[in-house]
Amino acid sequence: MFSSTLKSKINQLWNKFWSRGITNPITAIEQISYLLFIRRLDELDTSKIVKSEFTRENYHSIFEGKFKLNPLESEEKETSGNTIDKQKLRWSQFKQLDPEAMLERVTKFVFPFIKNLQGEEQPYSRSMQNAVFLITSPLLLDEAVKAIDEIYEEIKKQQDKGQEFQDTQGDVYEYLLNELAQAGKNGQFRTPRHIIQLIAEIVDPDITDQICDPACGTGGFLLGAYQHILTKYTSLEHLHEDENGFKRGTLGDRITKDQVWKKLKEKTFYGFDIDQTMVRIGLMNLILHDISIPKIEHMDTLSKKYDSYEGDEQYSVVMANPPFTGRIATTDMSDKFRIDRPQTELLFIDRMIHMLKPGGKAGVIVPEGVLFGSSKANIDIRKALLMDCQLEAVISLPAGVFKPYTGVKTAILVFTKVELKAKKFHTEKVWFYELLSDGYSLDDNRKKLMDNPLPHAVGSYKEKLGDDVVDRTGQHFYVPLSEIKENDFDLTFDRYKAFNYQEEEYEPPKDLLKKLLEYEKEIKEGMEELNRMIQ
């Protein structure tokens, strides 16, 4: 559980940045991400050194040798003051310096070091080329380093109490990232972690998949897919139940082959985003969670540029919550789309159908308007889903899932790619499910409730998907394609739900009025009696 003490310490860290003039939440989280990243690198490297000594594995520390500001210099021509022992770049080393010396070392050596961690061909290195360390105050850096150490000390306390370390660390980053969702700019806002878990449980990514989020932001869906895979391959004795009722594990001890781990951490997770800052944060977020080479690129997946970068049918899993209200200039829009309207919520569905390999599966969040919109573009996209794919499920979400950022009603679409631009329908029936609660209050506070309805939703999907549920008064049922066609391909839950109306009997108005007059008389007599008593 994320403690109030931990929240307080994170809020104090935010306040330090605010009071020192870094007031833009995106700028602050980017700079804090750099510091978290630097500290975690030291910690992970130390942990791997200890593990290699115990297992006798051959591990080479990233802090071995010397770091040169100009790597092209030869050993004989090293410029004085431009080379440093990499051990001095560790968090545990520079945090002992006085504030001025610390700022100089971090600015001059540590930050350039983390910018050049991976080869130039990797997305991380490309995204970090223009990154700038904006902390110029020695006092702010000193205060931030101490605050982050205090946060990690609190994490260690929770670890000692039985809380999984990686989950708690993820919660810290998740809490920090909350500051990015200021009013849901351009329809972009973070997806709650438990909703990502729900989609991961349903889509069920595995170690053989190539997983993509075409509008990945901070990488939440990619991280959710990774944690789902780790849980699948963690022995039962190492699993625990999280606050949402899901079984979770971070060990992955049933993955025993090094080449499988290498593929999982280097060639499994792909993402794209149009915001360079989000790309950097997403890359660091995944690396912080031990995904060594995440493939997140700075690119608009709806553009012609993406078409020239990558072909269709590349991924076996797509999980996403694309922007709801965005627009793209028609001059930049890909020529592959089957609709000519620049609505991103529609174009992203089309793009995901193109991205999926035949047999590949997607779980995507869409605004409910996509499901019932009467425009030709809306209807064409729904037809494409039913023809090119087997549309397996439409899961209606409560209206408050994305509060306090938006109250828009949304749904999850689950579909499996069959054939691109098919000439016939590959969907015979669609399973509809209404999620009445996500386990949190549906107001702006979003407090955790006692019940955990999400595992029930996953269980219903897995158990009922092959059965013909004809009773439509309940929480889930099937609708045949023929009926969906008759309703202009409407895919909203309420369109097909059967409501039980019970006839209510009321007394005649004359009798009701008589009773009201009698009540009024009794009240008047009581008031007169009370008045006599107090005189």
Coordinates of C-alpha atoms in Angstrom, one line a residue:
M1 CA 0.0 0.0 0.0
F2 CA 1.3 3.5 -0.9
S3 CA 1.8 5.1 2.5
S4 CA 0.8 8.7 3.5
T5 CA 4.4 9.2 4.6
L6 CA 5.6 8.4 1.1
K7 CA 3.1 10.7 -0.5
S8 CA 4.1 13.5 1.9
K9 CA 7.8 13.1 1.0
I10 CA 7.0 13.2 -2.7
N11 CA 4.9 16.3 -2.2
Q12 CA 7.8 17.9 -0.4
L13 CA 10.0 17.1 -3.3
W14 CA 7.6 18.8 -5.7
N15 CA 7.5 21.9 -3.4
K16 CA 11.3 22.2 -3.5
F17 CA 11.2 22.4 -7.3
W18 CA 8.3 24.8 -7.2
S19 CA 10.0 27.1 -4.6
R20 CA 13.2 27.1 -6.6
G21 CA 11.5 28.3 -9.8
I22 CA 10.9 25.1 -11.7
T23 CA 7.1 25.4 -11.8
N24 CA 6.1 23.6 -15.0
P25 CA 5.1 20.1 -14.0
I26 CA 6.4 18.5 -17.2
T27 CA 9.8 20.2 -16.7
A28 CA 9.9 19.2 -13.0
I29 CA 9.0 15.5 -13.7
E30 CA 11.6 15.4 -16.4
Q31 CA 14.4 16.7 -14.1
I32 CA 13.2 14.5 -11.2
S33 CA 13.2 11.5 -13.7
Y34 CA 16.9 12.2 -14.5
L35 CA 17.7 12.1 -10.8
L36 CA 15.7 8.9 -10.1
F37 CA 17.3 7.4 -13.1
I38 CA 20.8 8.2 -11.9
R39 CA 20.1 6.8 -8.4
R40 CA 18.5 3.7 -9.8
L41 CA 21.5 3.0 -12.1
D42 CA 23.8 3.0 -9.1
E43 CA 21.5 0.7 -7.2
L44 CA 20.9 -1.8 -10.0
D45 CA 24.5 -1.9 -10.9
T46 CA 25.5 -2.6 -7.3
S47 CA 22.8 -5.3 -7.0
K48 CA 24.1 -7.0 -10.2
I49 CA 27.7 -6.9 -8.9
V50 CA 26.6 -8.6 -5.6
K51 CA 24.5 -11.2 -7.5
S52 CA 27.4 -12.0 -9.9
E53 CA 29.7 -12.6 -7.0
F54 CA 27.2 -15.0 -5.5
T55 CA 26.4 -16.8 -8.8
R56 CA 29.8 -16.4 -10.3
E57 CA 28.3 -14.8 -13.4
N58 CA 30.5 -12.6 -15.6
Y59 CA 29.1 -9.1 -15.1
H60 CA 30.8 -5.9 -16.2
S61 CA 29.8 -2.8 -14.2
I62 CA 28.7 0.2 -16.2
F63 CA 30.9 2.2 -13.8
E64 CA 34.1 0.4 -14.7
G65 CA 36.9 2.5 -16.3
K66 CA 37.0 6.2 -17.1
F67 CA 34.5 8.5 -18.7
K68 CA 35.6 11.0 -21.3
L69 CA 33.6 14.1 -22.2
N70 CA 35.1 13.7 -25.7
P71 CA 35.2 10.0 -26.5
L72 CA 37.2 10.6 -29.6
E73 CA 40.2 11.7 -27.6
S74 CA 43.1 9.2 -27.5
E75 CA 44.6 8.0 -24.2
E76 CA 47.7 10.1 -24.9
K77 CA 45.8 13.3 -25.7
E78 CA 43.2 13.3 -22.8
T79 CA 42.3 16.9 -22.0
S80 CA 42.9 17.7 -18.3
G81 CA 39.6 17.9 -16.4
N82 CA 37.6 16.2 -19.1
T83 CA 38.1 12.6 -17.9
I84 CA 36.9 11.1 -14.6
D85 CA 36.8 7.7 -13.0
K86 CA 33.3 6.3 -13.6
Q87 CA 33.0 5.2 -9.9
K88 CA 32.8 8.9 -9.1
L89 CA 29.6 9.1 -11.2
R90 CA 27.7 6.9 -8.8
W91 CA 24.9 8.5 -6.8
S92 CA 26.4 7.1 -3.7
Q93 CA 29.7 8.9 -4.5
F94 CA 28.6 12.4 -5.6
K95 CA 25.9 12.8 -3.0
Q96 CA 28.6 13.1 -0.3
L97 CA 30.0 16.3 -2.0
D98 CA 29.1 19.8 -0.9
P99 CA 26.3 21.4 -3.0
E100 CA 28.5 23.4 -5.3
A101 CA 30.9 20.5 -6.1
M102 CA 27.9 18.2 -6.5
L103 CA 26.3 20.4 -9.0
E104 CA 29.5 20.8 -11.0
R105 CA 30.1 17.0 -11.1
V106 CA 26.5 16.2 -12.0
T107 CA 26.3 18.9 -14.7
K108 CA 29.7 18.3 -16.2
F109 CA 30.0 14.5 -16.0
V110 CA 27.1 12.5 -14.6
F111 CA 24.4 13.9 -16.9
P112 CA 26.5 13.5 -20.0
F113 CA 27.3 10.0 -18.8
I114 CA 23.6 8.9 -18.6
K115 CA 22.9 10.6 -22.0
N116 CA 25.5 8.3 -23.6
L117 CA 24.7 5.0 -21.9
Q118 CA 23.5 3.1 -25.0
G119 CA 24.7 3.1 -28.5
E120 CA 23.7 5.8 -31.0
E121 CA 21.4 3.4 -32.8
Q122 CA 19.2 3.0 -29.7
P123 CA 16.1 5.1 -29.2
Y124 CA 17.3 6.1 -25.7
S125 CA 20.5 7.7 -27.0
R126 CA 18.7 9.5 -29.8
S127 CA 16.0 10.8 -27.5
M128 CA 18.6 12.1 -25.0
Q129 CA 20.7 13.9 -27.6
N130 CA 19.0 17.3 -26.9
A131 CA 18.2 16.7 -23.2
V132 CA 19.2 19.5 -20.9
F133 CA 19.9 19.3 -17.1
L134 CA 18.0 22.4 -15.9
I135 CA 18.9 22.3 -12.2
T136 CA 21.3 25.2 -11.8
S137 CA 20.9 25.8 -8.1
P138 CA 23.3 23.9 -5.9
L139 CA 20.8 24.1 -3.1
L140 CA 18.0 22.7 -5.1
L141 CA 20.1 19.8 -6.3
D142 CA 21.3 19.1 -2.7
E143 CA 17.7 19.2 -1.4
A144 CA 16.4 17.0 -4.2
V145 CA 19.1 14.4 -3.7
K146 CA 18.4 14.2 0.0
A147 CA 14.6 14.1 -0.6
I148 CA 15.0 11.2 -3.1
D149 CA 17.1 9.3 -0.6
E150 CA 14.4 9.8 2.0
I151 CA 11.8 8.5 -0.4
Y152 CA 13.9 5.4 -1.0
E153 CA 14.4 4.9 2.7
E154 CA 10.6 4.9 3.1
I155 CA 10.4 2.4 0.3
K156 CA 12.9 0.2 2.1
K157 CA 10.7 0.3 5.2
Q158 CA 7.7 -0.8 3.2
Q159 CA 9.8 -3.6 1.7
D160 CA 10.7 -4.8 5.2
K161 CA 7.0 -4.9 5.9
G162 CA 6.4 -7.3 3.0
Q163 CA 5.6 -4.8 0.2
E164 CA 7.2 -5.7 -3.1
F165 CA 10.0 -3.2 -3.8
Q166 CA 9.5 -2.8 -7.5
D167 CA 5.7 -2.3 -7.1
T168 CA 6.3 0.4 -4.5
Q169 CA 9.0 2.1 -6.6
G170 CA 6.5 2.0 -9.5
D171 CA 4.0 3.7 -7.3
V172 CA 6.4 6.5 -6.5
Y173 CA 6.9 7.2 -10.2
E174 CA 3.2 6.8 -10.8
Y175 CA 2.5 9.4 -8.1
L176 CA 5.0 11.8 -9.6
L177 CA 3.5 11.3 -13.0
N178 CA 0.1 12.4 -11.7
E179 CA 1.3 16.0 -12.1
L180 CA 1.5 15.6 -15.8
A181 CA -2.3 15.1 -16.2
Q182 CA -3.1 18.8 -15.9
A183 CA -6.6 19.1 -17.3
G184 CA -6.0 16.4 -19.9
K185 CA -4.2 18.5 -22.5
N186 CA -5.5 17.7 -26.0
G187 CA -7.4 14.7 -24.6
Q188 CA -4.1 13.2 -23.4
F189 CA -4.2 11.9 -19.8
R190 CA -2.6 9.0 -18.0
T191 CA -4.5 5.7 -17.8
P192 CA -5.0 4.5 -14.2
R193 CA -2.6 1.6 -13.4
H194 CA -5.5 -0.7 -12.4
I195 CA -7.2 -0.2 -15.8
I196 CA -3.9 -1.0 -17.5
Q197 CA -3.8 -4.2 -15.4
L198 CA -7.3 -5.1 -16.4
I199 CA -6.5 -4.8 -20.1
A200 CA -3.2 -6.7 -19.7
E201 CA -5.1 -9.5 -17.9
I202 CA -7.6 -9.7 -20.8
V203 CA -5.1 -9.3 -23.7
D204 CA -2.6 -11.6 -21.9
P205 CA 0.7 -10.7 -23.6
D206 CA 3.5 -13.3 -23.4
I207 CA 7.3 -13.7 -23.8
T208 CA 7.0 -14.5 -27.5
D209 CA 5.1 -11.3 -28.3
Q210 CA 6.2 -8.0 -29.8
I211 CA 4.2 -5.4 -27.9
C212 CA 3.4 -1.9 -29.0
D213 CA 1.6 1.2 -27.8
P214 CA 1.2 3.7 -30.7
A215 CA 0.6 6.7 -28.3
C216 CA 2.7 5.5 -25.3
G217 CA 3.2 8.7 -23.3
T218 CA 5.2 7.7 -20.2
G219 CA 5.1 4.0 -21.1
G220 CA 2.4 2.8 -18.7
F221 CA 0.9 0.2 -21.0
L222 CA 4.3 -1.2 -21.9
L223 CA 5.2 -1.4 -18.3
G224 CA 1.9 -3.0 -17.5
A225 CA 2.5 -5.7 -20.2
Y226 CA 6.0 -6.4 -18.8
Q227 CA 4.7 -6.8 -15.2
H228 CA 1.9 -9.0 -16.5
I229 CA 4.5 -11.3 -18.2
L230 CA 6.7 -11.3 -15.0
T231 CA 3.6 -12.4 -13.0
K232 CA 2.8 -15.2 -15.4
Y233 CA 6.3 -16.6 -15.0
T234 CA 6.6 -16.1 -11.2
S235 CA 6.2 -19.2 -9.0
L236 CA 3.0 -19.3 -6.9
E237 CA 5.0 -19.0 -3.6
H238 CA 6.3 -15.6 -4.8
L239 CA 3.0 -14.1 -5.8
H240 CA 1.0 -11.7 -3.7
E241 CA -2.4 -10.1 -4.1
D242 CA -2.3 -6.4 -4.8
E243 CA -4.8 -3.7 -3.7
N244 CA -7.0 -4.4 -6.8
G245 CA -7.3 -8.1 -6.1
F246 CA -4.9 -9.2 -8.9
K247 CA -2.1 -11.7 -8.3
R248 CA 1.2 -10.0 -8.8
G249 CA 4.8 -11.1 -8.9
T250 CA 8.0 -9.4 -10.1
L251 CA 10.5 -12.3 -9.9
G252 CA 9.8 -14.1 -13.2
D253 CA 11.8 -17.1 -11.8
R254 CA 10.2 -19.5 -14.3
I255 CA 12.0 -17.8 -17.2
T256 CA 15.2 -19.8 -17.0
K257 CA 16.8 -19.1 -20.4
D258 CA 19.1 -16.1 -20.8
Q259 CA 18.1 -15.6 -24.4
V260 CA 14.5 -15.3 -23.4
W261 CA 15.4 -12.7 -20.8
K262 CA 17.5 -10.9 -23.4
K263 CA 14.6 -10.8 -25.9
L264 CA 12.1 -9.7 -23.2
K265 CA 14.3 -6.8 -22.2
E266 CA 15.6 -5.7 -25.5
K267 CA 13.3 -6.7 -28.3
T268 CA 9.8 -6.9 -26.9
F269 CA 8.5 -3.4 -26.0
Y270 CA 7.9 -0.8 -28.7
G271 CA 6.2 2.6 -28.4
F272 CA 5.7 5.9 -30.2
D273 CA 4.8 9.4 -29.1
I274 CA 4.7 12.8 -30.6
D275 CA 6.0 14.5 -27.4
Q276 CA 9.8 14.3 -27.1
T277 CA 9.6 14.9 -23.3
M278 CA 7.2 12.0 -22.9
V279 CA 9.5 9.8 -25.0
R280 CA 12.4 10.5 -22.6
I281 CA 10.3 9.9 -19.5
G282 CA 8.8 6.8 -21.0
L283 CA 12.3 5.4 -21.9
M284 CA 13.6 6.1 -18.4
N285 CA 10.5 4.7 -16.8
L286 CA 11.0 1.4 -18.5
I287 CA 14.7 1.3 -17.9
L288 CA 14.1 2.1 -14.2
H289 CA 12.0 -1.1 -14.2
D290 CA 14.9 -3.1 -15.7
I291 CA 13.7 -3.2 -19.3
S292 CA 17.2 -2.6 -20.6
I293 CA 16.5 -1.5 -24.2
P294 CA 13.0 -0.2 -24.7
K295 CA 12.2 0.8 -28.2
I296 CA 10.3 4.1 -27.8
E297 CA 10.5 6.5 -30.8
H298 CA 9.7 10.1 -31.1
M299 CA 7.1 9.9 -33.9
D300 CA 3.5 10.5 -34.8
T301 CA 2.1 7.1 -35.8
L302 CA -0.7 8.7 -37.7
S303 CA 1.6 10.5 -40.1
K304 CA 3.2 9.7 -43.5
K305 CA 6.5 9.7 -41.7
Y306 CA 5.5 6.6 -39.8
D307 CA 4.6 4.8 -43.1
S308 CA 8.1 5.4 -44.4
Y309 CA 9.6 4.3 -41.1
E310 CA 7.7 1.0 -40.6
G311 CA 5.4 -1.3 -42.5
D312 CA 2.1 -2.9 -41.5
E313 CA 1.6 -6.0 -39.4
Q314 CA 4.6 -5.7 -37.2
Y315 CA 3.2 -6.4 -33.8
S316 CA 1.4 -9.3 -32.1
V317 CA 0.0 -7.2 -29.2
V318 CA -1.2 -3.6 -29.1
M319 CA -2.4 -2.0 -25.9
A320 CA -3.2 1.7 -25.9
N321 CA -5.3 4.6 -24.7
P322 CA -4.8 7.0 -27.6
P323 CA -5.7 10.8 -27.4
F324 CA -9.5 11.3 -27.5
T325 CA -9.9 14.8 -28.9
G326 CA -6.8 15.4 -31.0
R327 CA -6.6 16.4 -34.6
I328 CA -3.9 15.9 -37.2
A329 CA -3.3 18.1 -40.2
T330 CA -4.7 16.3 -43.3
T331 CA -1.4 17.1 -45.2
D332 CA 0.6 15.1 -42.6
M333 CA -2.0 12.2 -42.3
S334 CA -1.0 8.8 -43.6
D335 CA -2.5 7.9 -47.0
K336 CA -3.3 4.3 -45.7
F337 CA -6.3 5.3 -43.7
R338 CA -9.7 4.3 -44.9
I339 CA -11.3 7.4 -43.5
D340 CA -10.5 11.0 -44.5
R341 CA -11.5 12.7 -41.2
P342 CA -8.6 13.9 -39.0
Q343 CA -10.2 12.6 -35.7
T344 CA -7.4 10.8 -33.8
E345 CA -9.7 8.5 -31.9
L346 CA -10.8 7.0 -35.2
L347 CA -7.5 7.1 -37.0
F348 CA -5.7 5.3 -34.1
I349 CA -8.1 2.4 -34.4
D350 CA -7.4 2.1 -38.1
R351 CA -3.7 2.4 -37.4
M352 CA -3.8 -0.4 -34.8
I353 CA -5.6 -2.7 -37.2
H354 CA -2.8 -2.0 -39.7
M355 CA -0.1 -2.5 -37.0
L356 CA -1.3 -5.9 -35.8
K357 CA 0.0 -9.1 -37.4
P358 CA -2.8 -11.6 -38.4
G359 CA -3.7 -13.4 -35.1
G360 CA -2.4 -10.4 -33.1
K361 CA -4.6 -9.0 -30.3
A362 CA -5.4 -5.5 -29.1
G363 CA -6.9 -3.9 -26.1
V364 CA -7.7 -0.2 -26.6
I365 CA -9.7 2.4 -24.7
V366 CA -12.0 4.6 -26.8
P367 CA -14.5 7.3 -26.0
E368 CA -18.1 6.0 -26.1
G369 CA -18.8 8.4 -29.0
V370 CA -16.8 6.1 -31.3
L371 CA -19.2 3.3 -30.5
F372 CA -22.4 5.1 -31.6
G373 CA -21.3 8.1 -33.7
S374 CA -23.5 8.3 -36.8
S375 CA -21.0 9.9 -39.2
K376 CA -19.7 7.8 -42.1
A377 CA -16.2 7.8 -40.6
N378 CA -17.5 6.4 -37.3
I379 CA -19.6 3.7 -39.0
D380 CA -16.7 2.8 -41.4
I381 CA -14.3 2.3 -38.5
R382 CA -16.8 0.1 -36.7
K383 CA -17.3 -2.0 -39.8
A384 CA -13.5 -2.3 -40.3
L385 CA -13.3 -3.7 -36.7
L386 CA -16.0 -6.3 -37.4
M387 CA -14.6 -7.2 -40.8
D388 CA -10.8 -7.1 -40.5
C389 CA -10.9 -8.4 -37.0
Q390 CA -12.8 -10.7 -34.7
L391 CA -14.2 -8.1 -32.3
E392 CA -14.3 -10.2 -29.1
A393 CA -15.5 -7.8 -26.5
V394 CA -16.8 -4.3 -25.7
I395 CA -16.3 -3.5 -22.0
S396 CA -18.2 -0.4 -20.9
L397 CA -16.3 1.6 -18.2
P398 CA -17.9 3.8 -15.6
A399 CA -18.0 7.5 -16.5
G400 CA -15.6 8.5 -13.6
V401 CA -12.7 6.3 -14.5
F402 CA -10.6 9.2 -15.7
K403 CA -11.6 11.7 -13.1
P404 CA -10.5 14.3 -12.0
Y405 CA -9.2 15.0 -15.5
T406 CA -12.3 14.1 -17.5
G407 CA -15.7 12.6 -16.9
V408 CA -16.0 11.3 -20.5
K409 CA -17.6 7.8 -20.8
T410 CA -15.3 5.3 -22.3
A411 CA -15.1 1.6 -23.2
I412 CA -12.4 -1.0 -23.9
L413 CA -12.4 -2.7 -27.3
V414 CA -10.8 -6.2 -27.4
F415 CA -10.1 -7.5 -30.9
T416 CA -8.0 -10.0 -32.8
K417 CA -6.7 -9.2 -36.3
V418 CA -7.8 -11.7 -39.0
E419 CA -7.3 -10.0 -42.4
L420 CA -6.4 -6.5 -43.4
K421 CA -9.1 -4.8 -45.6
A422 CA -11.2 -7.9 -45.6
K423 CA -14.1 -8.3 -48.0
K424 CA -16.3 -10.2 -45.5
F425 CA -17.1 -10.0 -41.8
H426 CA -14.9 -12.1 -39.5
T427 CA -17.0 -11.3 -36.4
E428 CA -20.0 -13.5 -35.7
K429 CA -21.0 -12.1 -32.3
V430 CA -19.7 -9.6 -29.8
W431 CA -19.5 -10.0 -26.0
F432 CA -20.7 -7.0 -24.1
Y433 CA -19.8 -6.3 -20.4
E434 CA -20.7 -3.5 -18.2
L435 CA -18.1 -2.6 -15.5
L436 CA -20.3 -0.9 -12.9
S437 CA -17.3 0.0 -10.6
D438 CA -13.5 -0.1 -11.0
G439 CA -13.0 -0.4 -7.3
Y440 CA -12.5 3.3 -6.7
S441 CA -14.9 6.1 -5.9
L442 CA -16.1 7.7 -9.2
D443 CA -15.7 11.3 -7.9
D444 CA -12.6 13.6 -8.2
N445 CA -11.0 12.0 -5.1
R446 CA -11.0 8.5 -6.6
K447 CA -10.6 6.8 -3.2
K448 CA -10.1 3.0 -3.0
L449 CA -13.2 1.1 -2.1
M450 CA -13.5 -2.2 -0.2
D451 CA -14.5 -4.4 -3.2
N452 CA -12.3 -5.5 -6.1
P453 CA -14.5 -5.9 -9.2
L454 CA -11.8 -6.1 -11.8
P455 CA -10.8 -9.8 -11.2
H456 CA -14.5 -10.6 -11.6
A457 CA -14.5 -8.8 -15.0
V458 CA -11.5 -10.8 -16.1
G459 CA -13.0 -14.0 -14.9
S460 CA -16.2 -13.3 -16.8
Y461 CA -14.3 -12.6 -20.0
K462 CA -12.4 -15.8 -19.7
E463 CA -15.2 -18.1 -18.6
K464 CA -18.1 -16.7 -20.6
L465 CA -16.5 -15.8 -23.9
G466 CA -17.3 -19.1 -25.4
D467 CA -20.9 -19.4 -24.1
D468 CA -24.0 -17.9 -25.7
V469 CA -25.4 -15.6 -22.9
V470 CA -28.9 -14.7 -24.1
D471 CA -30.2 -13.0 -21.0
R472 CA -29.5 -9.3 -21.5
T473 CA -30.7 -8.0 -18.2
G474 CA -27.4 -8.9 -16.5
Q475 CA -23.9 -7.5 -16.6
H476 CA -22.8 -9.3 -19.7
F477 CA -24.2 -10.9 -22.8
Y478 CA -23.6 -11.7 -26.5
V479 CA -25.1 -9.8 -29.5
P480 CA -25.0 -11.4 -33.0
L481 CA -23.5 -9.6 -35.9
S482 CA -26.9 -9.5 -37.7
E483 CA -28.4 -7.4 -34.9
I484 CA -25.4 -5.1 -34.8
K485 CA -25.8 -4.5 -38.5
E486 CA -29.5 -3.6 -38.0
N487 CA -28.4 -0.9 -35.6
D488 CA -26.0 0.9 -37.9
F489 CA -23.1 -1.0 -36.3
D490 CA -23.8 0.6 -32.9
L491 CA -21.5 -1.0 -30.3
T492 CA -22.7 0.6 -27.0
F493 CA -23.7 -1.6 -24.1
D494 CA -27.0 0.2 -23.4
R495 CA -28.2 -0.2 -27.0
Y496 CA -28.6 -4.0 -26.4
K497 CA -29.2 -4.2 -22.7
A498 CA -32.7 -5.3 -21.7
F499 CA -34.1 -3.3 -18.8
N500 CA -36.6 -4.7 -16.3
Y501 CA -39.3 -2.1 -15.7
Q502 CA -41.5 -2.7 -12.7
E503 CA -44.8 -1.0 -12.7
E504 CA -45.3 1.2 -9.6
E505 CA -48.8 1.9 -8.2
Y506 CA -49.5 5.2 -6.6
E507 CA -52.5 6.4 -4.6
P508 CA -55.0 8.7 -6.3
P509 CA -54.0 12.4 -6.0
K510 CA -57.2 13.1 -4.0
D511 CA -56.1 10.7 -1.3
L512 CA -52.6 12.0 -1.3
L513 CA -53.8 15.6 -0.8
K514 CA -56.1 14.5 2.0
K515 CA -53.1 12.9 3.8
L516 CA -51.0 16.0 3.3
L517 CA -53.7 18.2 4.8
E518 CA -53.9 15.9 7.8
Y519 CA -50.1 16.0 8.3
E520 CA -50.2 19.8 8.0
K521 CA -52.9 19.9 10.7
E522 CA -50.8 17.7 13.0
I523 CA -47.8 19.9 12.5
K524 CA -49.7 23.1 13.2
E525 CA -51.1 21.6 16.4
G526 CA -47.6 20.5 17.5
M527 CA -46.2 24.0 16.8
E528 CA -49.0 25.6 18.9
E529 CA -48.3 23.2 21.7
L530 CA -44.6 24.0 21.6
N531 CA -45.3 27.7 21.6
R532 CA -47.4 27.4 24.8
M533 CA -44.7 25.4 26.5
I534 CA -41.9 28.1 26.0
Q535 CA -44.0 31.1 27.0

